[in-house]
Amino acid sequence: MVISVCEKVRNHIPNDLSFFILSKLPLKSLKRFGCVNKTWSVFFENPNFMIEFCNNFISIPHSYYNDASLLLYQVKWNHNHTYMSFPLYLLSGERFENKVKLDFPNPFQHDNPGYYILVSGSINGILCLYDDEDMIILWNPTIKEFKVIPPSPVDSLPPYRAIMKEIHGFGYDPVRDDYKIIRKVGFINVTDDDDDHHVIPSDAQWEDMCENYEPFWEVYSLICNSWRKVDLVLPTCCSEGSHYNNDLLYLDGMCHWLSISHGQYGEQYLVSFEFTNEVCFTTLMPTLVFLDTDPDNVLHPAVVLLNGSIASILGYTTTFHISILGKLGVSESWTKIFVIGPLSDDIMYPIGAGKNGDIFFARKEGREPICFDLCTQMIEELDGVKGAYYSKIIIYKESLVSIGQINH
């Protein structure tokens, strides 16, 4: 007598045991196993299961955070807004009370070296920095080693073209043991009458900037120490033109960013670029059902790495909905697991996620950022951390990886 796999599973695993086991699985595995048994497939409709799943999701440590620390990156103005500083702190302690300032690399001995930091975490201990002059630096703070990335061939174009270079991702190619950067390059005509040659075009203007100079994408390889043009057409980052972008992620050989299809209220996508095969995936982002609410009060969505998973944070006024992604390219695999709030009306937007279910939020200018603990549902102040114009939380893991050895 032939017994189906489903009948075997049903006969040998009681529902209470399957409830216990499945609640500890990652979402990707749970979605897959839901096809085995109808009872399992409806666990997400069971409030008790969801409570258990959420508790396990934030309490079971993920290997991504082994030996990891937190970096707090800030952009600050002085009292009369004439001077900008870029402090970077290593945080530790139960309430992040231990704060050590790190000094950015200063290859050209500037009086005030300041950089923006790409993506929300270091990659094998390496951070990718860039500044307003299109300088890019790879930096390992642990061994105090850095490398200035050489210019692209596009920089030799005639001076009457203004060049816009927008970095979209930094990551690791595990097959080639290489570190790569991907960015989009566009052009506009300039004349002597133009006061600002660095105006960032809108997303629609990227495709219509110049008759003879089409925008394109290029990838930098650390092993080759050079840029090369790639034959790709990718959706651009919805925060393009802004250095203050918390929505660039890296995880398992892929970088991710948010893109909007048509204007402010268009469909929003997670764009995922794989560094090994240099291919792209898009995933429609979750949305809020507005009912009687005003869509103008919906905050710009954010994506963070939450306990090793890609998470969407979508806010309406002071309430934030958190969903995690089960499978790239499958919008139906977004699963809402937390609703935070309503919080204080001075909380503005998420600036990153830490370990064990910590979500960090920016507050109105001049007020220090806060941490919301998903385990305790409590807000914690960051002792000794002052407010800033802009703040960002970065996951950092110390490493002895030498950038120079990779390059050679």
mmCIF file of C-alpha atoms in Angstrom:
data_model
loop_
_atom_site.group_PDB
_atom_site.id
_atom_site.type_symbol
_atom_site.label_atom_id
_atom_site.label_comp_id
_atom_site.label_asym_id
_atom_site.label_seq_id
_atom_site.Cartn_x
_atom_site.Cartn_y
_atom_site.Cartn_z
ATOM 1 C CA MET A 1 0.000 0.000 0.000
ATOM 2 C CA VAL A 2 1.420 3.369 -1.037
ATOM 3 C CA ILE A 3 1.095 6.081 1.591
ATOM 4 C CA SER A 4 1.556 9.684 0.470
ATOM 5 C CA VAL A 5 4.176 11.912 2.038
ATOM 6 C CA CYS A 6 1.452 14.187 3.409
ATOM 7 C CA GLU A 7 -0.296 11.265 5.110
ATOM 8 C CA LYS A 8 2.988 10.135 6.671
ATOM 9 C CA VAL A 9 3.674 13.605 8.015
ATOM 10 C CA ARG A 10 0.136 13.983 9.344
ATOM 11 C CA ASN A 11 0.268 10.594 11.036
ATOM 12 C CA HIS A 12 3.613 11.114 12.726
ATOM 13 C CA ILE A 13 3.658 14.804 13.740
ATOM 14 C CA PRO A 14 0.870 15.969 16.076
ATOM 15 C CA ASN A 15 -0.360 19.506 15.544
ATOM 16 C CA ASP A 16 0.952 20.762 18.877
ATOM 17 C CA LEU A 17 4.434 19.453 18.036
ATOM 18 C CA SER A 18 4.342 20.896 14.508
ATOM 19 C CA PHE A 19 3.166 24.190 16.051
ATOM 20 C CA PHE A 20 6.229 24.197 18.316
ATOM 21 C CA ILE A 21 8.695 23.242 15.552
ATOM 22 C CA LEU A 22 7.363 25.507 12.819
ATOM 23 C CA SER A 23 7.276 28.550 15.075
ATOM 24 C CA LYS A 24 11.071 28.344 15.320
ATOM 25 C CA LEU A 25 11.725 28.195 11.570
ATOM 26 C CA PRO A 26 12.782 31.107 9.355
ATOM 27 C CA LEU A 27 9.924 32.582 7.351
ATOM 28 C CA LYS A 28 11.336 31.274 4.056
ATOM 29 C CA SER A 29 11.271 27.666 5.321
ATOM 30 C CA LEU A 30 7.900 28.107 6.971
ATOM 31 C CA LYS A 31 6.296 29.307 3.742
ATOM 32 C CA ARG A 32 7.730 26.322 1.888
ATOM 33 C CA PHE A 33 6.568 23.752 4.443
ATOM 34 C CA GLY A 34 3.099 25.295 4.439
ATOM 35 C CA CYS A 35 2.523 23.544 1.114
ATOM 36 C CA VAL A 36 2.863 20.136 2.791
ATOM 37 C CA ASN A 37 -0.152 20.323 5.065
ATOM 38 C CA LYS A 38 -3.284 22.499 5.006
ATOM 39 C CA THR A 39 -3.202 22.802 8.781
ATOM 40 C CA TRP A 40 0.319 24.205 8.610
ATOM 41 C CA SER A 41 -0.599 26.643 5.847
ATOM 42 C CA VAL A 42 -3.131 28.438 8.057
ATOM 43 C CA PHE A 43 -0.861 28.829 11.071
ATOM 44 C CA PHE A 44 -0.329 32.481 10.095
ATOM 45 C CA GLU A 45 -4.030 33.021 10.792
ATOM 46 C CA ASN A 46 -3.610 31.667 14.310
ATOM 47 C CA PRO A 47 -2.901 34.538 16.782
ATOM 48 C CA ASN A 48 -1.208 32.194 19.268
ATOM 49 C CA PHE A 49 1.119 30.879 16.572
ATOM 50 C CA MET A 50 2.005 34.385 15.456
ATOM 51 C CA ILE A 51 2.856 35.407 19.015
ATOM 52 C CA GLU A 52 5.128 32.385 19.374
ATOM 53 C CA PHE A 53 6.682 32.913 15.925
ATOM 54 C CA CYS A 54 7.391 36.605 16.606
ATOM 55 C CA ASN A 55 8.902 35.850 20.013
ATOM 56 C CA ASN A 56 11.210 33.246 18.473
ATOM 57 C CA PHE A 57 12.059 35.510 15.527
ATOM 58 C CA ILE A 58 13.540 38.215 17.736
ATOM 59 C CA SER A 59 14.877 36.057 20.571
ATOM 60 C CA ILE A 60 16.741 33.297 18.695
ATOM 61 C CA PRO A 61 20.190 34.761 17.864
ATOM 62 C CA HIS A 62 21.148 34.928 14.198
ATOM 63 C CA SER A 63 24.710 34.164 13.108
ATOM 64 C CA TYR A 64 24.764 37.476 11.216
ATOM 65 C CA TYR A 65 25.230 39.237 14.562
ATOM 66 C CA ASN A 66 27.969 37.024 16.025
ATOM 67 C CA ASP A 67 30.673 39.303 17.465
ATOM 68 C CA ALA A 68 28.905 42.323 15.941
ATOM 69 C CA SER A 69 28.956 45.861 17.292
ATOM 70 C CA LEU A 70 26.941 48.965 16.520
ATOM 71 C CA LEU A 71 28.213 52.096 14.844
ATOM 72 C CA LEU A 72 26.326 55.378 15.150
ATOM 73 C CA TYR A 73 26.982 57.692 12.225
ATOM 74 C CA GLN A 74 25.739 61.284 12.439
ATOM 75 C CA VAL A 75 25.742 64.513 10.471
ATOM 76 C CA LYS A 76 25.776 67.598 12.666
ATOM 77 C CA TRP A 77 25.609 71.348 12.094
ATOM 78 C CA ASN A 78 27.176 73.871 14.439
ATOM 79 C CA HIS A 79 24.931 76.397 16.189
ATOM 80 C CA ASN A 80 24.704 78.821 13.221
ATOM 81 C CA HIS A 81 24.699 76.176 10.443
ATOM 82 C CA THR A 82 28.023 77.267 8.951
ATOM 83 C CA TYR A 83 30.001 74.113 9.684
ATOM 84 C CA MET A 84 29.105 70.455 9.252
ATOM 85 C CA SER A 85 30.746 67.570 11.099
ATOM 86 C CA PHE A 86 30.468 63.808 10.585
ATOM 87 C CA PRO A 87 31.060 61.992 13.885
ATOM 88 C CA LEU A 88 31.189 58.190 13.939
ATOM 89 C CA TYR A 89 30.906 56.293 17.231
ATOM 90 C CA LEU A 90 31.333 52.677 18.268
ATOM 91 C CA LEU A 91 28.550 51.901 20.771
ATOM 92 C CA SER A 92 28.521 49.204 23.432
ATOM 93 C CA GLY A 93 26.895 48.469 26.779
ATOM 94 C CA GLU A 94 23.348 47.473 27.689
ATOM 95 C CA ARG A 95 22.093 51.025 27.140
ATOM 96 C CA PHE A 96 24.782 51.930 24.603
ATOM 97 C CA GLU A 97 26.423 54.021 27.285
ATOM 98 C CA ASN A 98 29.946 53.265 26.060
ATOM 99 C CA LYS A 99 30.803 55.463 23.131
ATOM 100 C CA VAL A 100 34.178 55.540 21.321
ATOM 101 C CA LYS A 101 34.723 58.060 18.520
ATOM 102 C CA LEU A 102 36.335 56.714 15.348
ATOM 103 C CA ASP A 103 38.322 58.927 12.985
ATOM 104 C CA PHE A 104 37.604 58.731 9.275
ATOM 105 C CA PRO A 105 40.564 58.163 6.923
ATOM 106 C CA ASN A 106 42.057 61.405 5.623
ATOM 107 C CA PRO A 107 44.068 60.637 2.444
ATOM 108 C CA PHE A 108 44.418 64.262 1.370
ATOM 109 C CA GLN A 109 44.815 65.793 4.839
ATOM 110 C CA HIS A 110 41.615 67.827 4.726
ATOM 111 C CA ASP A 111 40.789 70.028 7.681
ATOM 112 C CA ASN A 112 37.389 68.389 8.117
ATOM 113 C CA PRO A 113 37.308 64.953 6.466
ATOM 114 C CA GLY A 114 33.755 63.747 6.347
ATOM 115 C CA TYR A 115 32.121 60.909 4.474
ATOM 116 C CA TYR A 116 28.759 59.333 3.979
ATOM 117 C CA ILE A 117 28.514 55.597 4.669
ATOM 118 C CA LEU A 118 26.927 53.283 2.130
ATOM 119 C CA VAL A 119 24.666 50.377 3.199
ATOM 120 C CA SER A 120 23.672 49.541 6.757
ATOM 121 C CA GLY A 121 26.488 47.197 7.709
ATOM 122 C CA SER A 122 30.145 46.457 7.189
ATOM 123 C CA ILE A 123 31.034 43.652 4.778
ATOM 124 C CA ASN A 124 33.715 41.400 6.224
ATOM 125 C CA GLY A 125 34.752 44.364 8.362
ATOM 126 C CA ILE A 126 34.968 46.786 5.402
ATOM 127 C CA LEU A 127 32.935 49.990 5.091
ATOM 128 C CA CYS A 128 32.287 51.877 1.856
ATOM 129 C CA LEU A 129 32.579 55.666 2.219
ATOM 130 C CA TYR A 130 31.931 58.465 -0.281
ATOM 131 C CA ASP A 131 31.888 62.254 -0.237
ATOM 132 C CA ASP A 132 30.433 65.210 -2.146
ATOM 133 C CA GLU A 133 33.323 65.183 -4.635
ATOM 134 C CA ASP A 134 32.588 61.615 -5.804
ATOM 135 C CA MET A 135 35.550 60.197 -3.895
ATOM 136 C CA ILE A 136 34.947 56.597 -2.793
ATOM 137 C CA ILE A 137 36.996 54.884 -0.093
ATOM 138 C CA LEU A 138 36.986 51.323 1.218
ATOM 139 C CA TRP A 139 37.972 51.303 4.892
ATOM 140 C CA ASN A 140 38.679 48.643 7.495
ATOM 141 C CA PRO A 141 38.614 50.501 10.846
ATOM 142 C CA THR A 142 39.959 47.479 12.759
ATOM 143 C CA ILE A 143 43.342 47.491 11.034
ATOM 144 C CA LYS A 144 43.124 51.200 10.066
ATOM 145 C CA GLU A 145 43.575 50.393 6.388
ATOM 146 C CA PHE A 146 41.849 52.190 3.538
ATOM 147 C CA LYS A 147 41.913 52.404 -0.243
ATOM 148 C CA VAL A 148 40.859 55.296 -2.481
ATOM 149 C CA ILE A 149 38.868 53.925 -5.428
ATOM 150 C CA PRO A 150 40.284 55.137 -8.791
ATOM 151 C CA PRO A 151 38.166 57.250 -11.145
ATOM 152 C CA SER A 152 36.051 55.761 -13.878
ATOM 153 C CA PRO A 153 36.796 56.248 -17.614
ATOM 154 C CA VAL A 154 33.654 58.371 -17.700
ATOM 155 C CA ASP A 155 35.567 61.114 -15.850
ATOM 156 C CA SER A 156 37.544 61.865 -19.031
ATOM 157 C CA LEU A 157 34.488 63.080 -20.935
ATOM 158 C CA PRO A 158 34.376 66.701 -22.156
ATOM 159 C CA PRO A 159 33.926 69.284 -19.402
ATOM 160 C CA TYR A 160 30.729 70.706 -20.909
ATOM 161 C CA ARG A 161 28.912 67.643 -19.638
ATOM 162 C CA ALA A 162 27.960 67.460 -15.966
ATOM 163 C CA ILE A 163 28.271 63.908 -14.703
ATOM 164 C CA MET A 164 25.967 62.470 -12.040
ATOM 165 C CA LYS A 165 27.260 59.330 -10.337
ATOM 166 C CA GLU A 166 24.890 57.717 -7.877
ATOM 167 C CA ILE A 167 26.150 54.723 -5.891
ATOM 168 C CA HIS A 168 23.472 52.089 -5.359
ATOM 169 C CA GLY A 169 25.318 49.288 -3.627
ATOM 170 C CA PHE A 170 28.507 47.812 -2.189
ATOM 171 C CA GLY A 171 28.952 44.113 -1.631
ATOM 172 C CA TYR A 172 30.936 40.908 -1.758
ATOM 173 C CA ASP A 173 31.168 38.395 -4.600
ATOM 174 C CA PRO A 174 31.809 35.090 -2.775
ATOM 175 C CA VAL A 175 32.611 33.149 -5.970
ATOM 176 C CA ARG A 176 35.456 35.453 -7.015
ATOM 177 C CA ASP A 177 36.348 36.598 -3.485
ATOM 178 C CA ASP A 178 35.918 40.137 -4.757
ATOM 179 C CA TYR A 179 34.362 43.364 -3.446
ATOM 180 C CA LYS A 180 32.221 45.367 -5.856
ATOM 181 C CA ILE A 181 30.406 48.698 -6.113
ATOM 182 C CA ILE A 182 27.515 49.398 -8.470
ATOM 183 C CA ARG A 183 26.419 52.866 -9.513
ATOM 184 C CA LYS A 184 24.449 54.699 -12.198
ATOM 185 C CA VAL A 185 26.051 57.373 -14.359
ATOM 186 C CA GLY A 186 24.083 60.101 -16.120
ATOM 187 C CA PHE A 187 24.806 63.379 -17.892
ATOM 188 C CA ILE A 188 23.344 66.804 -18.464
ATOM 189 C CA ASN A 189 24.451 69.645 -20.703
ATOM 190 C CA VAL A 190 25.945 72.608 -18.861
ATOM 191 C CA THR A 191 26.790 76.137 -19.939
ATOM 192 C CA ASP A 192 28.784 78.961 -18.454
ATOM 193 C CA ASP A 193 25.535 80.406 -17.153
ATOM 194 C CA ASP A 194 24.852 77.413 -14.928
ATOM 195 C CA ASP A 195 25.534 78.161 -11.277
ATOM 196 C CA ASP A 196 25.435 74.558 -10.150
ATOM 197 C CA HIS A 197 26.852 71.743 -12.284
ATOM 198 C CA HIS A 198 25.964 69.132 -9.679
ATOM 199 C CA VAL A 199 22.184 69.356 -9.824
ATOM 200 C CA ILE A 200 20.752 65.884 -9.348
ATOM 201 C CA PRO A 201 18.079 65.106 -11.952
ATOM 202 C CA SER A 202 14.789 63.505 -11.080
ATOM 203 C CA ASP A 203 14.297 59.834 -11.823
ATOM 204 C CA ALA A 204 12.323 60.659 -14.969
ATOM 205 C CA GLN A 205 15.117 62.915 -16.231
ATOM 206 C CA TRP A 206 17.688 60.113 -16.114
ATOM 207 C CA GLU A 207 16.350 58.726 -19.377
ATOM 208 C CA ASP A 208 16.070 62.097 -21.080
ATOM 209 C CA MET A 209 19.204 64.003 -20.144
ATOM 210 C CA CYS A 210 21.313 64.102 -23.271
ATOM 211 C CA GLU A 211 20.913 63.079 -26.907
ATOM 212 C CA ASN A 212 24.400 61.622 -27.358
ATOM 213 C CA TYR A 213 25.229 60.507 -23.829
ATOM 214 C CA GLU A 214 22.878 57.852 -22.552
ATOM 215 C CA PRO A 215 22.888 57.004 -18.841
ATOM 216 C CA PHE A 216 24.427 53.655 -17.964
ATOM 217 C CA TRP A 217 25.465 51.460 -15.045
ATOM 218 C CA GLU A 218 29.014 50.535 -14.079
ATOM 219 C CA VAL A 219 30.584 48.128 -11.594
ATOM 220 C CA TYR A 220 33.880 48.501 -9.753
ATOM 221 C CA SER A 221 35.922 45.388 -8.928
ATOM 222 C CA LEU A 222 38.504 45.548 -6.131
ATOM 223 C CA ILE A 223 40.498 42.646 -7.604
ATOM 224 C CA CYS A 224 40.763 44.399 -10.979
ATOM 225 C CA ASN A 225 40.907 47.853 -9.355
ATOM 226 C CA SER A 226 38.844 49.289 -12.199
ATOM 227 C CA TRP A 227 35.363 50.236 -13.343
ATOM 228 C CA ARG A 228 33.559 48.629 -16.264
ATOM 229 C CA LYS A 229 30.302 49.398 -17.981
ATOM 230 C CA VAL A 230 27.608 46.726 -17.570
ATOM 231 C CA ASP A 231 24.681 46.085 -19.874
ATOM 232 C CA LEU A 232 21.905 46.525 -17.333
ATOM 233 C CA VAL A 233 18.717 48.518 -17.029
ATOM 234 C CA LEU A 234 17.864 48.790 -13.336
ATOM 235 C CA PRO A 235 15.282 50.757 -11.348
ATOM 236 C CA THR A 236 17.028 53.599 -9.554
ATOM 237 C CA CYS A 237 16.967 54.274 -5.837
ATOM 238 C CA CYS A 238 13.965 56.331 -4.735
ATOM 239 C CA SER A 239 16.264 58.474 -2.553
ATOM 240 C CA GLU A 240 18.555 59.166 -5.490
ATOM 241 C CA GLY A 241 20.383 62.454 -5.143
ATOM 242 C CA SER A 242 20.250 62.352 -1.351
ATOM 243 C CA HIS A 243 23.211 61.310 0.763
ATOM 244 C CA TYR A 244 20.854 60.589 3.647
ATOM 245 C CA ASN A 245 19.704 57.149 2.639
ATOM 246 C CA ASN A 246 18.998 54.442 5.194
ATOM 247 C CA ASP A 247 17.505 52.094 2.625
ATOM 248 C CA LEU A 248 20.636 50.495 1.134
ATOM 249 C CA LEU A 249 21.211 46.972 2.442
ATOM 250 C CA TYR A 250 23.605 44.104 1.837
ATOM 251 C CA LEU A 251 22.946 40.451 2.678
ATOM 252 C CA ASP A 252 24.405 37.176 1.381
ATOM 253 C CA GLY A 253 26.011 38.426 -1.827
ATOM 254 C CA MET A 254 23.245 40.849 -2.771
ATOM 255 C CA CYS A 255 22.613 44.551 -2.264
ATOM 256 C CA HIS A 256 19.111 45.968 -2.002
ATOM 257 C CA TRP A 257 17.497 49.376 -2.434
ATOM 258 C CA LEU A 258 14.018 50.879 -2.721
ATOM 259 C CA SER A 259 12.620 52.218 -5.987
ATOM 260 C CA ILE A 260 9.359 53.966 -6.889
ATOM 261 C CA SER A 261 7.807 53.251 -10.283
ATOM 262 C CA HIS A 262 5.793 56.409 -10.967
ATOM 263 C CA GLY A 263 6.262 59.470 -8.806
ATOM 264 C CA GLN A 264 5.548 59.912 -5.134
ATOM 265 C CA TYR A 265 2.542 57.590 -4.949
ATOM 266 C CA GLY A 266 3.666 55.013 -7.489
ATOM 267 C CA GLU A 267 4.253 51.366 -6.732
ATOM 268 C CA GLN A 268 7.313 50.780 -4.592
ATOM 269 C CA TYR A 269 9.777 47.976 -5.209
ATOM 270 C CA LEU A 270 12.675 46.359 -3.453
ATOM 271 C CA VAL A 271 15.464 46.087 -6.039
ATOM 272 C CA SER A 272 18.002 43.318 -5.368
ATOM 273 C CA PHE A 273 21.287 43.072 -7.261
ATOM 274 C CA GLU A 274 23.390 39.902 -7.089
ATOM 275 C CA PHE A 275 27.123 40.619 -7.313
ATOM 276 C CA THR A 276 28.275 37.211 -8.600
ATOM 277 C CA ASN A 277 26.059 36.844 -11.677
ATOM 278 C CA GLU A 278 25.238 40.575 -11.863
ATOM 279 C CA VAL A 279 21.510 40.007 -12.218
ATOM 280 C CA CYS A 280 18.599 41.879 -10.693
ATOM 281 C CA PHE A 281 15.363 40.916 -8.927
ATOM 282 C CA THR A 282 12.447 43.184 -8.019
ATOM 283 C CA THR A 283 9.877 42.612 -5.294
ATOM 284 C CA LEU A 284 6.747 44.707 -4.886
ATOM 285 C CA MET A 285 6.751 46.311 -1.440
ATOM 286 C CA PRO A 286 3.864 45.863 1.027
ATOM 287 C CA THR A 287 1.355 48.689 1.330
ATOM 288 C CA LEU A 288 -1.072 49.897 3.954
ATOM 289 C CA VAL A 289 -4.821 49.602 3.443
ATOM 290 C CA PHE A 290 -5.839 53.182 3.990
ATOM 291 C CA LEU A 291 -9.574 52.760 4.597
ATOM 292 C CA ASP A 292 -10.567 56.156 6.013
ATOM 293 C CA THR A 293 -6.999 57.321 6.617
ATOM 294 C CA ASP A 294 -5.195 60.006 4.668
ATOM 295 C CA PRO A 295 -2.467 58.518 2.392
ATOM 296 C CA ASP A 296 -0.539 61.789 2.724
ATOM 297 C CA ASN A 297 0.222 60.806 6.319
ATOM 298 C CA VAL A 298 1.945 57.581 5.280
ATOM 299 C CA LEU A 299 5.687 57.884 5.854
ATOM 300 C CA HIS A 300 8.303 56.958 3.274
ATOM 301 C CA PRO A 301 8.909 53.188 3.678
ATOM 302 C CA ALA A 302 12.199 51.938 5.041
ATOM 303 C CA VAL A 303 13.980 48.615 4.731
ATOM 304 C CA VAL A 304 16.288 47.241 7.410
ATOM 305 C CA LEU A 305 17.966 43.949 8.252
ATOM 306 C CA LEU A 306 16.036 42.612 11.223
ATOM 307 C CA ASN A 307 17.626 39.569 12.841
ATOM 308 C CA GLY A 308 19.117 38.492 9.516
ATOM 309 C CA SER A 309 15.962 39.039 7.431
ATOM 310 C CA ILE A 310 14.932 41.852 5.108
ATOM 311 C CA ALA A 311 12.199 43.840 6.823
ATOM 312 C CA SER A 312 9.930 46.617 5.581
ATOM 313 C CA ILE A 313 8.909 49.362 8.001
ATOM 314 C CA LEU A 314 5.885 51.315 6.817
ATOM 315 C CA GLY A 315 4.594 54.085 9.037
ATOM 316 C CA TYR A 316 1.323 55.948 9.295
ATOM 317 C CA THR A 317 1.728 59.035 11.502
ATOM 318 C CA THR A 318 3.169 57.491 14.702
ATOM 319 C CA THR A 319 2.343 53.812 14.083
ATOM 320 C CA PHE A 320 4.812 51.529 12.270
ATOM 321 C CA HIS A 321 4.015 48.232 10.526
ATOM 322 C CA ILE A 322 6.912 45.766 10.205
ATOM 323 C CA SER A 323 6.851 42.956 7.622
ATOM 324 C CA ILE A 324 9.581 40.481 6.733
ATOM 325 C CA LEU A 325 10.282 39.073 3.273
ATOM 326 C CA GLY A 326 10.081 35.321 2.767
ATOM 327 C CA LYS A 327 11.327 35.084 -0.830
ATOM 328 C CA LEU A 328 12.826 37.597 -3.251
ATOM 329 C CA GLY A 329 10.596 38.383 -6.219
ATOM 330 C CA VAL A 330 7.434 37.131 -4.469
ATOM 331 C CA SER A 331 5.432 40.036 -3.091
ATOM 332 C CA GLU A 332 2.978 37.649 -1.434
ATOM 333 C CA SER A 333 5.784 36.389 0.809
ATOM 334 C CA TRP A 334 5.830 39.640 2.829
ATOM 335 C CA THR A 335 4.403 38.786 6.250
ATOM 336 C CA LYS A 336 3.425 41.433 8.785
ATOM 337 C CA ILE A 337 4.777 40.405 12.175
ATOM 338 C CA PHE A 338 4.793 43.581 14.295
ATOM 339 C CA VAL A 339 2.806 46.774 14.693
ATOM 340 C CA ILE A 340 4.572 49.403 16.814
ATOM 341 C CA GLY A 341 2.799 52.348 18.327
ATOM 342 C CA PRO A 342 1.321 54.759 18.449
ATOM 343 C CA LEU A 343 4.597 56.334 19.569
ATOM 344 C CA SER A 344 5.441 59.882 20.573
ATOM 345 C CA ASP A 345 4.780 62.431 17.829
ATOM 346 C CA ASP A 346 8.425 63.584 17.913
ATOM 347 C CA ILE A 347 9.587 60.231 16.459
ATOM 348 C CA MET A 348 10.205 60.684 12.753
ATOM 349 C CA TYR A 349 11.531 57.581 10.939
ATOM 350 C CA PRO A 350 13.660 54.437 11.473
ATOM 351 C CA ILE A 351 17.439 54.816 11.125
ATOM 352 C CA GLY A 352 18.396 51.153 11.375
ATOM 353 C CA ALA A 353 18.099 47.930 13.329
ATOM 354 C CA GLY A 354 20.446 46.445 15.888
ATOM 355 C CA LYS A 355 20.621 43.039 17.512
ATOM 356 C CA ASN A 356 17.836 41.096 19.244
ATOM 357 C CA GLY A 357 14.938 43.081 17.867
ATOM 358 C CA ASP A 358 16.165 46.633 18.419
ATOM 359 C CA ILE A 359 14.758 49.265 16.039
ATOM 360 C CA PHE A 360 16.350 52.728 16.152
ATOM 361 C CA PHE A 361 14.361 55.856 15.317
ATOM 362 C CA ALA A 362 15.327 59.440 14.591
ATOM 363 C CA ARG A 363 13.528 62.183 16.462
ATOM 364 C CA LYS A 364 12.940 65.803 15.570
ATOM 365 C CA GLU A 365 16.133 67.751 14.983
ATOM 366 C CA GLY A 366 18.111 68.426 18.103
ATOM 367 C CA ARG A 367 16.683 65.462 20.011
ATOM 368 C CA GLU A 368 18.644 62.259 20.555
ATOM 369 C CA PRO A 369 17.639 59.083 18.654
ATOM 370 C CA ILE A 370 15.867 56.331 20.566
ATOM 371 C CA CYS A 371 15.783 52.528 20.509
ATOM 372 C CA PHE A 372 12.544 50.550 20.496
ATOM 373 C CA ASP A 373 12.999 47.057 21.963
ATOM 374 C CA LEU A 374 10.656 44.641 20.186
ATOM 375 C CA CYS A 375 11.124 42.094 22.971
ATOM 376 C CA THR A 376 9.981 44.372 25.791
ATOM 377 C CA GLN A 377 7.935 46.827 23.678
ATOM 378 C CA MET A 378 9.761 49.590 25.516
ATOM 379 C CA ILE A 379 11.549 52.728 24.343
ATOM 380 C CA GLU A 380 15.103 53.173 25.559
ATOM 381 C CA GLU A 381 17.135 56.351 25.498
ATOM 382 C CA LEU A 382 20.693 56.160 24.207
ATOM 383 C CA ASP A 383 22.772 57.344 27.130
ATOM 384 C CA GLY A 384 25.290 59.989 26.166
ATOM 385 C CA VAL A 385 24.091 60.232 22.541
ATOM 386 C CA LYS A 386 23.014 63.684 21.422
ATOM 387 C CA GLY A 387 20.694 64.657 18.614
ATOM 388 C CA ALA A 388 21.854 65.409 15.082
ATOM 389 C CA TYR A 389 20.624 66.600 11.714
ATOM 390 C CA TYR A 390 20.916 63.006 10.501
ATOM 391 C CA SER A 391 21.709 59.684 12.190
ATOM 392 C CA LYS A 392 22.241 56.127 10.979
ATOM 393 C CA ILE A 393 22.844 52.820 12.776
ATOM 394 C CA ILE A 394 25.343 50.424 11.177
ATOM 395 C CA ILE A 395 26.097 46.811 12.061
ATOM 396 C CA TYR A 396 29.863 46.389 12.309
ATOM 397 C CA LYS A 397 31.958 43.232 12.701
ATOM 398 C CA GLU A 398 35.676 43.514 13.289
ATOM 399 C CA SER A 399 37.875 41.821 10.703
ATOM 400 C CA LEU A 400 41.542 41.509 9.796
ATOM 401 C CA VAL A 401 40.780 41.405 6.068
ATOM 402 C CA SER A 402 43.405 43.466 4.243
ATOM 403 C CA ILE A 403 42.041 45.562 1.384
ATOM 404 C CA GLY A 404 45.509 45.843 -0.128
ATOM 405 C CA GLN A 405 46.031 42.086 -0.268
ATOM 406 C CA ILE A 406 42.731 41.622 -2.100
ATOM 407 C CA ASN A 407 43.697 44.305 -4.586
ATOM 408 C CA HIS A 408 46.994 42.569 -5.353
#
